[in-house]
Each structure stands twice: as C-alpha cells, then as structure tokens.
Coordinates of N, CA, C and O in Angstrom, one line a residue:
M1 N 68.2 223.6 125.2 CA 68.0 223.9 124.2 C 67.4 225.4 124.2 O 67.7 226.2 125.6
A2 N 67.3 226.0 123.2 CA 67.0 227.5 123.4 C 65.7 227.7 122.8 O 65.3 228.6 122.1
F3 N 64.6 227.4 124.1 CA 63.4 227.8 124.0 C 63.0 229.0 124.7 O 62.2 229.6 124.3
G4 N 63.7 229.4 125.3 CA 63.6 230.7 126.2 C 64.4 230.7 127.5 O 65.0 230.0 128.0
S5 N 64.0 232.0 128.2 CA 64.8 232.0 129.6 C 63.7 232.1 130.4 O 62.4 232.1 130.2
F6 N 64.1 232.1 131.9 CA 63.3 232.3 132.9 C 62.7 233.9 133.3 O 62.0 234.1 134.1
D7 N 63.1 234.7 132.7 CA 63.1 236.2 132.6 C 61.7 236.5 132.0 O 61.4 235.9 130.9
N8 N 61.0 237.0 132.7 CA 59.8 237.6 132.3 C 59.5 238.7 131.3 O 58.5 238.9 130.9
R9 N 60.9 239.3 131.3 CA 60.3 240.6 130.7 C 60.2 240.7 129.0 O 59.8 241.2 128.7
N10 N 61.0 239.5 128.6 CA 61.4 239.2 127.4 C 60.2 237.8 126.8 O 60.6 237.1 126.2
S11 N 59.4 237.7 127.8 CA 58.4 236.5 127.7 C 57.5 236.5 125.9 O 57.2 235.8 125.7
G12 N 57.0 237.7 125.7 CA 56.3 238.0 124.5 C 57.2 237.6 123.0 O 56.7 237.5 122.1
S13 N 58.3 237.9 123.2 CA 59.6 237.4 121.8 C 59.8 236.0 121.6 O 60.0 235.5 122.4
A14 N 59.4 235.7 120.5 CA 60.0 234.1 120.5 C 61.3 234.3 119.7 O 61.8 235.0 119.2
L15 N 62.1 232.9 120.1 CA 63.3 232.8 119.9 C 63.5 232.4 118.1 O 62.8 231.3 118.0
S16 N 64.3 232.9 117.3 CA 64.2 232.4 116.6 C 65.6 231.9 115.9 O 66.2 231.6 114.6
E17 N 66.1 231.1 116.7 CA 67.5 230.4 116.3 C 67.1 228.7 116.1 O 65.8 228.5 116.7
I18 N 67.7 228.3 115.2 CA 67.3 226.6 115.0 C 68.5 225.9 115.4 O 69.6 226.3 115.0
N19 N 68.4 224.9 116.3 CA 69.6 224.0 116.6 C 70.0 223.0 115.8 O 69.0 222.2 115.3
M20 N 71.1 223.3 115.4 CA 71.7 222.4 114.2 C 72.5 221.1 114.5 O 72.4 220.3 113.8
V21 N 72.4 221.1 116.0 CA 73.1 219.7 116.4 C 72.6 218.6 115.9 O 72.9 217.4 115.4
P22 N 71.0 218.3 116.2 CA 70.3 217.2 115.7 C 70.6 216.9 114.2 O 70.5 215.8 113.9
L23 N 70.4 218.0 113.5 CA 70.4 218.0 112.3 C 71.7 217.1 111.7 O 72.0 216.7 111.0
I24 N 73.1 217.6 112.3 CA 74.2 217.2 111.8 C 74.2 215.8 112.2 O 74.9 214.8 111.8
D25 N 74.0 215.1 113.5 CA 73.7 213.9 114.0 C 73.2 213.4 112.8 O 73.7 212.1 112.5
V26 N 72.1 213.5 112.6 CA 71.4 212.6 111.4 C 72.2 212.5 110.4 O 72.1 211.5 109.5
M27 N 72.6 213.4 109.7 CA 73.5 213.4 108.6 C 74.6 212.5 108.5 O 74.9 212.2 107.5
L28 N 75.3 212.9 109.6 CA 76.6 211.7 110.0 C 75.9 210.5 109.8 O 76.7 209.7 109.1
V29 N 74.8 210.2 110.5 CA 74.3 209.0 110.3 C 73.9 208.3 109.2 O 74.4 207.2 108.7
L30 N 73.8 208.8 108.2 CA 72.9 208.9 107.0 C 74.2 208.7 106.1 O 74.6 207.8 105.3
L31 N 75.3 209.8 106.5 CA 76.9 209.7 105.9 C 77.4 207.8 106.1 O 78.0 207.6 105.0
V32 N 77.4 207.5 107.3 CA 78.1 206.5 107.6 C 77.1 205.1 107.0 O 77.9 204.1 106.3
I33 N 76.0 205.5 107.0 CA 74.9 204.3 106.1 C 75.3 204.2 104.6 O 75.4 203.0 104.3
F34 N 75.6 205.3 104.1 CA 75.7 204.9 102.5 C 77.0 204.9 102.0 O 77.6 204.1 101.5
L35 N 78.2 205.1 103.2 CA 79.2 204.3 103.1 C 79.5 203.2 103.1 O 80.5 202.2 102.6
I36 N 79.0 202.2 103.8 CA 78.5 201.3 104.3 C 78.3 200.4 103.2 O 78.5 199.4 102.6
T37 N 76.9 200.8 102.6 CA 75.9 200.0 102.0 C 76.7 200.5 100.3 O 76.0 199.5 99.3
A38 N 77.0 201.3 100.0 CA 77.7 201.8 98.4 C 78.3 200.5 98.1 O 78.0 200.3 96.7
P39 N 79.5 199.7 98.7 CA 80.1 198.8 98.1 C 79.2 197.8 97.8 O 79.4 196.7 96.8
L40 N 78.1 197.5 98.3 CA 77.5 196.2 98.4 C 76.4 196.2 97.4 O 76.0 195.2 96.6
L41 N 76.4 197.5 96.4 CA 75.3 197.9 95.4 C 75.8 197.4 94.2 O 75.5 198.0 93.2
S42 N 77.0 197.2 93.9 CA 77.7 197.2 92.8 C 77.4 196.1 92.0 O 77.3 194.8 92.2
H43 N 76.8 196.5 90.9 CA 76.2 195.0 89.9 C 77.4 194.4 89.1 O 78.0 195.2 88.4
S44 N 77.2 193.1 88.7 CA 78.1 192.6 87.9 C 77.4 191.7 87.1 O 76.4 191.1 87.5
I45 N 78.2 191.5 86.1 CA 77.6 190.9 84.7 C 78.1 189.7 84.4 O 79.2 189.8 84.3
K46 N 77.5 188.6 84.6 CA 78.4 187.1 84.2 C 78.8 187.1 83.0 O 77.6 187.0 82.2
I47 N 79.9 186.8 81.9 CA 80.0 186.8 80.7 C 80.7 185.7 80.6 O 82.1 185.4 81.4
Q48 N 81.1 185.3 79.4 CA 81.7 183.9 79.6 C 82.7 184.5 78.1 O 82.0 184.2 76.8
L49 N 83.9 184.5 78.3 CA 84.7 185.1 77.4 C 85.2 184.0 76.5 O 85.5 182.7 77.3
P50 N 85.5 184.0 75.4 CA 86.3 182.8 74.6 C 87.6 182.4 75.3 O 88.4 183.4 75.3
Q51 N 88.1 181.3 74.8 CA 89.3 180.8 75.0 C 90.3 181.1 74.1 O 89.7 180.6 72.8
A52 N 91.2 181.0 74.2 CA 92.5 181.2 72.9 C 93.9 180.1 73.2 O 94.2 180.7 74.8
S53 N 94.3 179.7 72.5 CA 95.5 179.3 73.0 C 96.8 180.4 72.9 O 96.8 181.0 72.2
S54 N 97.5 180.3 73.9 CA 99.0 181.4 73.9 C 100.1 180.8 73.0 O 101.3 181.1 73.3
E55 N 99.6 179.7 72.4 CA 101.1 179.1 71.5 C 101.4 180.1 70.6 O 100.6 180.5 69.4
P56 N 102.5 180.5 70.1 CA 102.9 181.4 68.9 C 102.7 180.4 67.5 O 102.7 179.2 67.5
I57 N 102.3 180.9 66.5 CA 101.8 180.6 65.1 C 103.6 180.3 64.8 O 104.2 181.2 64.7
Q58 N 104.0 179.2 64.2 CA 105.4 179.0 63.9 C 105.2 179.3 62.4 O 104.9 178.8 61.3
Q59 N 105.9 180.6 62.0 CA 106.1 180.9 60.6 C 107.7 181.7 60.8 O 107.8 182.5 61.4
D60 N 108.2 181.2 59.7 CA 109.2 181.9 59.6 C 109.1 183.3 58.8 O 108.6 183.4 57.4
P61 N 109.7 184.5 59.6 CA 109.6 185.5 58.8 C 110.9 185.4 57.6 O 111.7 185.4 57.8
K62 N 109.9 186.0 56.6 CA 111.3 186.3 55.4 C 111.8 187.6 55.7 O 111.0 188.7 55.9
T63 N 113.0 187.7 55.1 CA 114.0 189.0 55.2 C 114.6 188.9 53.7 O 114.8 188.1 53.2
I64 N 115.1 190.3 53.7 CA 115.9 190.4 52.6 C 117.0 191.3 53.0 O 117.1 192.1 53.9
D65 N 118.1 190.6 52.8 CA 119.2 191.1 53.5 C 120.2 192.2 52.5 O 120.0 191.9 51.4
L66 N 120.3 193.3 52.7 CA 120.8 194.2 52.0 C 122.0 194.9 52.9 O 122.1 195.0 53.9
A67 N 123.3 195.0 52.0 CA 124.6 195.2 52.7 C 124.8 196.3 51.8 O 124.9 196.3 50.6
I68 N 125.5 197.4 52.5 CA 126.5 198.6 51.9 C 127.9 198.3 52.5 O 127.8 198.7 53.5
D69 N 128.7 198.4 51.5 CA 130.2 198.1 52.1 C 130.6 199.8 51.8 O 129.7 200.8 51.7
A70 N 132.1 200.2 52.4 CA 132.6 201.2 52.2 C 132.7 201.7 51.1 O 132.8 203.1 51.3
A71 N 132.9 201.5 50.1 CA 133.1 202.1 49.2 C 131.7 202.5 48.3 O 131.6 202.8 47.2
G72 N 130.4 202.0 49.0 CA 129.4 202.4 48.4 C 128.5 201.3 47.3 O 127.4 201.5 46.9
Q73 N 129.4 200.1 47.5 CA 128.5 199.0 46.8 C 127.1 198.2 47.9 O 127.5 197.9 48.4
I74 N 126.3 198.3 46.5 CA 125.2 197.7 47.5 C 124.9 196.5 47.2 O 124.9 195.7 46.1
F75 N 124.9 195.4 48.0 CA 124.6 193.7 47.9 C 123.1 193.4 48.4 O 122.7 193.7 49.5
V76 N 122.3 192.6 47.5 CA 120.7 192.3 47.9 C 121.0 190.9 47.8 O 121.1 190.3 47.0
N77 N 120.8 190.4 49.0 CA 120.9 188.9 49.5 C 122.3 188.0 48.6 O 122.4 187.5 48.2
E78 N 123.3 188.9 48.8 CA 124.8 188.7 48.7 C 124.8 188.6 47.2 O 126.0 188.3 46.7
Q79 N 124.3 189.3 46.2 CA 124.3 189.8 45.0 C 124.4 191.1 44.7 O 123.6 192.2 45.0
L80 N 125.4 191.5 43.9 CA 126.1 193.1 43.8 C 124.9 193.8 42.4 O 124.5 192.9 41.8
V81 N 124.3 194.6 43.2 CA 123.0 195.5 42.6 C 123.5 197.1 42.5 O 123.8 197.3 43.5
A82 N 123.1 197.5 41.4 CA 123.6 199.1 41.1 C 122.4 200.0 42.2 O 121.1 199.4 41.8
L83 N 122.9 200.8 42.7 CA 121.9 202.0 43.1 C 120.6 202.4 42.1 O 119.6 202.1 42.6
E84 N 120.8 202.3 40.9 CA 119.9 202.6 40.1 C 118.7 201.4 40.0 O 117.6 201.7 39.3
D85 N 119.5 200.3 40.0 CA 118.4 199.0 39.8 C 118.1 198.7 40.9 O 117.4 197.7 41.3
L86 N 118.0 199.3 42.2 CA 117.6 198.8 43.6 C 116.3 198.6 43.5 O 115.4 197.9 44.0
A87 N 115.3 200.0 43.3 CA 113.8 199.9 43.2 C 113.4 198.5 42.1 O 112.3 198.0 42.9
A88 N 113.8 198.6 41.2 CA 113.3 197.3 40.3 C 113.8 196.2 40.8 O 113.1 195.1 40.8
T89 N 114.9 195.6 41.4 CA 115.0 194.6 42.4 C 114.4 194.3 43.6 O 113.9 193.1 43.6
L90 N 114.1 195.2 44.2 CA 113.3 194.9 45.3 C 111.4 195.0 44.9 O 110.9 194.8 45.8
A91 N 111.5 195.6 44.0 CA 109.5 195.6 43.7 C 109.1 194.2 43.7 O 108.0 194.2 44.1
P92 N 109.6 193.0 43.2 CA 108.8 191.9 43.7 C 108.7 191.2 44.7 O 107.6 190.7 44.9
Y93 N 109.4 191.6 45.6 CA 109.5 191.3 46.9 C 107.9 192.2 47.9 O 107.6 191.8 48.8
S94 N 108.0 193.3 47.3 CA 106.7 194.4 48.1 C 105.5 193.6 47.7 O 104.5 193.9 48.2
K95 N 105.5 192.9 46.7 CA 104.2 191.8 46.2 C 104.0 191.0 47.2 O 102.7 190.2 47.1
E96 N 104.8 190.4 47.9 CA 104.6 189.2 48.4 C 103.7 189.5 50.0 O 104.0 190.6 50.0
Q97 N 102.8 188.8 50.3 CA 102.2 188.5 51.3 C 102.5 187.5 52.4 O 102.6 186.2 51.9
P98 N 102.8 187.7 53.5 CA 103.3 189.0 54.3 C 104.4 189.7 53.5 O 105.2 189.0 53.3
Q99 N 104.6 190.5 53.7 CA 105.6 191.4 53.0 C 107.0 191.1 53.6 O 106.8 191.5 54.8
P100 N 108.0 190.9 53.4 CA 109.2 190.8 53.9 C 109.9 191.7 54.8 O 109.3 193.0 54.0
E101 N 110.7 191.8 55.4 CA 111.6 192.8 56.1 C 112.8 193.2 55.4 O 113.6 192.4 55.4
L102 N 113.1 194.3 55.1 CA 114.8 194.8 54.4 C 115.4 194.7 55.7 O 115.3 196.1 56.2
R103 N 116.3 194.0 55.9 CA 117.3 194.4 57.1 C 118.5 195.1 56.1 O 119.1 194.3 55.3
I104 N 118.9 196.0 57.1 CA 120.0 197.1 56.2 C 121.4 196.6 56.9 O 121.2 197.2 58.0
R105 N 122.4 196.3 56.6 CA 123.6 196.5 56.8 C 124.6 197.2 56.5 O 124.8 197.5 55.0
A106 N 125.1 198.2 57.3 CA 125.9 199.5 56.6 C 127.1 199.3 57.4 O 127.3 199.2 58.4
D107 N 128.2 199.5 56.7 CA 129.9 199.6 57.1 C 129.7 200.9 57.9 O 128.8 202.0 57.6
T108 N 130.7 201.0 58.8 CA 130.6 202.3 59.8 C 131.3 203.4 58.7 O 130.8 204.2 59.0
D109 N 132.1 203.1 57.6 CA 132.4 204.0 56.9 C 131.3 204.5 55.7 O 131.7 205.3 54.7
T110 N 130.3 204.2 55.7 CA 129.3 204.1 54.4 C 128.8 205.8 54.4 O 128.6 206.3 55.8
R111 N 128.6 206.4 53.6 CA 128.3 207.8 53.5 C 126.7 207.6 54.1 O 126.1 206.9 53.5
Y112 N 126.4 208.8 54.7 CA 125.0 208.7 55.0 C 124.2 209.3 53.6 O 122.9 208.8 53.8
E113 N 124.8 209.7 52.5 CA 124.0 209.9 51.6 C 123.6 208.8 50.6 O 122.4 208.1 50.5
T114 N 124.7 207.7 50.7 CA 124.3 206.3 50.0 C 123.3 206.0 50.8 O 122.3 205.1 50.2
L115 N 123.2 205.7 52.4 CA 122.2 205.1 53.2 C 121.0 205.7 53.0 O 119.9 205.2 52.6
A116 N 120.6 206.9 52.5 CA 119.4 207.8 52.5 C 118.6 207.4 51.3 O 117.6 207.3 50.9
Q117 N 119.7 207.2 50.3 CA 119.3 207.0 48.8 C 118.9 205.4 48.7 O 117.7 205.4 48.2
V118 N 119.4 204.5 49.5 CA 118.7 203.2 49.8 C 117.6 203.0 50.3 O 116.7 202.5 49.8
M119 N 117.7 203.8 51.5 CA 116.0 203.9 52.2 C 115.2 204.6 51.2 O 113.8 204.1 51.1
S120 N 115.5 205.5 50.5 CA 114.3 206.3 49.7 C 114.2 205.1 48.6 O 112.7 205.3 48.4
R121 N 115.0 204.7 47.9 CA 114.4 203.7 46.9 C 114.0 202.5 47.4 O 113.0 202.0 46.4
S122 N 114.2 202.0 48.3 CA 113.5 200.9 48.9 C 111.8 201.3 49.1 O 111.2 200.4 49.1
K123 N 111.2 202.6 49.7 CA 110.5 203.0 50.0 C 109.4 202.9 48.5 O 108.5 202.7 48.6
A124 N 110.4 203.1 47.3 CA 109.7 203.9 46.2 C 109.5 202.5 45.6 O 108.7 202.2 44.6
S125 N 110.4 201.5 46.0 CA 109.9 200.0 45.2 C 108.9 199.5 46.0 O 107.8 198.3 45.4
G126 N 108.1 199.8 47.2 CA 106.8 199.5 48.0 C 107.1 198.9 49.2 O 106.1 198.2 49.5
L127 N 108.5 198.7 49.6 CA 108.5 198.0 50.7 C 108.3 198.6 51.8 O 108.9 200.0 52.1
T128 N 107.6 198.3 53.0 CA 107.1 199.0 54.2 C 107.9 198.8 55.4 O 108.1 199.8 56.6
R129 N 108.7 197.5 55.5 CA 109.0 197.2 56.8 C 110.5 197.1 56.5 O 111.2 196.9 55.3
L130 N 111.2 198.0 57.2 CA 112.5 198.5 56.9 C 113.2 198.0 58.4 O 112.8 198.5 59.5
G131 N 114.4 197.5 58.6 CA 115.2 197.3 59.8 C 116.7 197.5 59.7 O 117.2 197.5 58.3
F132 N 117.7 198.3 60.7 CA 118.9 198.1 60.5 C 119.5 196.6 61.6 O 119.3 196.6 62.8
I133 N 120.7 196.3 61.1 CA 121.3 195.3 61.8 C 122.6 195.9 61.9 O 123.3 196.7 61.5
T134 N 122.8 195.9 63.7 CA 124.0 196.7 64.1 C 124.9 195.6 65.2 O 124.3 194.2 65.1
R135 N 125.9 195.9 65.3 CA 126.8 194.9 65.8 C 126.9 195.6 67.3 O 127.4 196.8 67.7
P136 N 126.5 194.8 68.5 CA 126.7 195.3 69.6 C 128.1 195.9 70.0 O 129.4 195.0 69.8
G137 N 128.8 197.0 70.6 CA 130.0 197.5 70.7 C 130.4 197.2 72.1 O 129.2 196.7 73.1
P138 N 131.4 197.5 72.5 CA 131.8 197.2 74.1 C 131.3 198.3 74.9 O 131.0 199.5 74.5
T139 N 130.9 197.7 76.1 CA 130.2 198.6 77.0 C 131.0 199.9 77.4 O 132.4 199.8 77.8
T140 N 130.6 201.2 77.2 CA 131.6 202.6 77.5 C 131.3 202.7 78.7 O 130.2 202.6 79.8
Q141 N 132.5 202.7 79.6 CA 132.8 203.1 81.0 C 133.8 204.4 81.2 O 134.3 204.8 80.0
A142 N 133.3 205.0 82.1 CA 134.0 206.1 82.6 C 135.8 205.8 82.6 O 136.1 204.9 83.3
P143 N 136.6 206.6 81.6 CA 138.3 206.5 82.1 C 138.6 206.4 83.0 O 138.2 207.7 83.8
V144 N 139.6 205.5 83.6 CA 140.2 206.1 84.8 C 141.3 206.5 84.7 O 142.2 205.9 83.8
Q145 N 141.7 207.3 85.4 CA 143.1 208.0 85.1 C 144.1 207.3 86.2 O 143.8 207.0 87.3
E146 N 145.2 207.4 85.7 CA 146.6 206.7 86.4 C 146.7 207.6 88.0 O 146.9 207.1 88.8
G147 N 146.1 208.7 88.0 CA 146.5 209.4 89.2 C 145.5 209.2 90.3 O 145.5 209.6 91.3
D148 N 144.2 208.2 90.2 CA 143.2 208.3 91.1 C 143.7 206.9 92.1 O 144.4 206.2 91.7
A149 N 143.4 207.4 93.4 CA 143.8 206.6 94.4 C 142.3 205.7 94.7 O 141.6 206.4 94.7
Q150 N 142.4 204.4 94.7 CA 141.5 203.9 95.3 C 141.3 203.2 96.9 O 142.9 203.1 97.3
K151 N 140.4 203.3 97.4 CA 140.3 203.0 98.8 C 140.1 201.4 99.0 O 139.7 201.1 98.4
G152 N 140.8 201.2 100.1 CA 140.7 199.6 100.4 C 139.9 199.2 101.0 O 138.7 199.7 101.2
P153 N 139.4 198.0 100.5 CA 137.9 197.6 100.7 C 137.5 197.3 102.5 O 136.4 197.8 102.8
S154 N 138.5 197.0 103.1 CA 138.2 197.1 104.3 C 139.0 197.8 105.5 O 138.6 198.1 106.6
T155 N 140.2 198.6 105.2 CA 141.0 199.1 106.0 C 140.7 200.7 105.8 O 141.1 201.2 106.7
G156 N 140.1 201.0 104.8 CA 139.9 202.2 104.5 C 141.0 203.2 104.0 O 141.1 204.2 103.9
E157 N 142.4 202.2 103.6 CA 143.4 203.2 103.5 C 143.3 203.3 101.7 O 142.8 202.3 101.2
T158 N 144.5 204.2 101.5 CA 144.5 204.3 100.0 C 145.5 203.5 99.6 O 146.3 203.4 100.1
T159 N 145.0 202.6 98.2 CA 146.4 201.7 97.8 C 147.0 202.0 96.8 O 148.3 201.5 96.4
G160 N 147.0 203.6 96.1 CA 147.7 204.2 95.4 C 147.7 203.7 93.8 O 148.0 203.9 93.1
K161 N 146.8 202.2 93.6 CA 146.4 202.1 92.5 C 145.2 202.3 91.8 O 143.9 203.1 92.8
P162 N 144.9 202.8 90.6 CA 143.8 203.3 89.9 C 142.6 202.2 90.3 O 142.9 200.9 90.2
A163 N 141.4 202.6 90.2 CA 140.1 202.2 90.9 C 139.7 201.2 89.5 O 140.1 201.3 88.2
P164 N 139.4 199.7 89.7 CA 139.4 199.3 88.5 C 138.1 199.5 87.9 O 137.2 200.0 88.4
A165 N 138.0 199.3 86.2 CA 136.4 199.5 85.8 C 135.7 198.6 86.1 O 136.0 197.2 85.9
L166 N 134.5 198.9 86.0 CA 133.4 198.1 86.3 C 132.4 197.7 85.2 O 132.6 198.4 84.2

C-alpha cells in the first residue's frame, strides 16, 4: 500500500496516489454478477395464438390460353382472334373475380413486336395476371471435342476416348 515510507525526511507531505486495484476488483465482481443475472431478468408474456388449419382451399384457378403461331395469328382458347379485336375479346374476363390468368404460348419464330402488342392489348383490356408457357429444352452441357483424352477410372492411364457428357 502506498501510505508513506519509513524515511523521516519527507514525513510532512501527503501521498496523492489512489490505489486502483481494489476498485478494479469490485468492478469485475459486479460485471460477473450482472452477466449471470441478466438472462434471468427477461420478461415473457403468455398469449394464446389463434389456430388455423394448414389445408389448402380447393379452388380451380381459371386461365385463359392465348397462343401465337409463327405467322402471327392469335388464338384465344383455341379460337382465332384478330389483333385489333384482342382487347375487346379479353375485356369480359377482366371483370371476373378472381381475375383469371392469361397464359401466353408463343412459337419460337414469333416476332417480338407481335408479342409486345399482345401484352400491351391484354393490359389495356384490364387483365393484370400474365404468364408465359415454355417448353423445357435439353440441358446444355459443354461440348466434348474429339481430341480430348479421358483418364481411366482406376489405373490413371488415358483411354484415347472422349470424355462422356454428364
């Protein structure tokens, strides 16, 4: 402790240092106490939540099939419709509740201009739900060239055959 020394020469002056070790010990003990008791002080309120069934409602979604062939002809539910009459043909469907989904099938050779006009006129008729029908193509893999050699599965030797496509 730093109260003074046994030297009589400086006996009249007071020592102005504060010993910080006991203060640090008290602070560490308080910190440990707060860390232990803090999780115990969490308050919880018990409430009863409403219960709901997880069964989906059986409802047949209504759809409108719109097909565009390579020549630009438009078919609504397999009936030929002119592009100018498309908005008038689709307008009664937009008043139904719930509104049916317009599913567009377009040929791969259909012009983008025709497809954009169909989408614009379907929006002008009041339909808000629009979807596209596509056909899944074959998965694309990196092509294997004839000169590529493949290592054998166990011996590590090359077979001279191209690697099989995965």
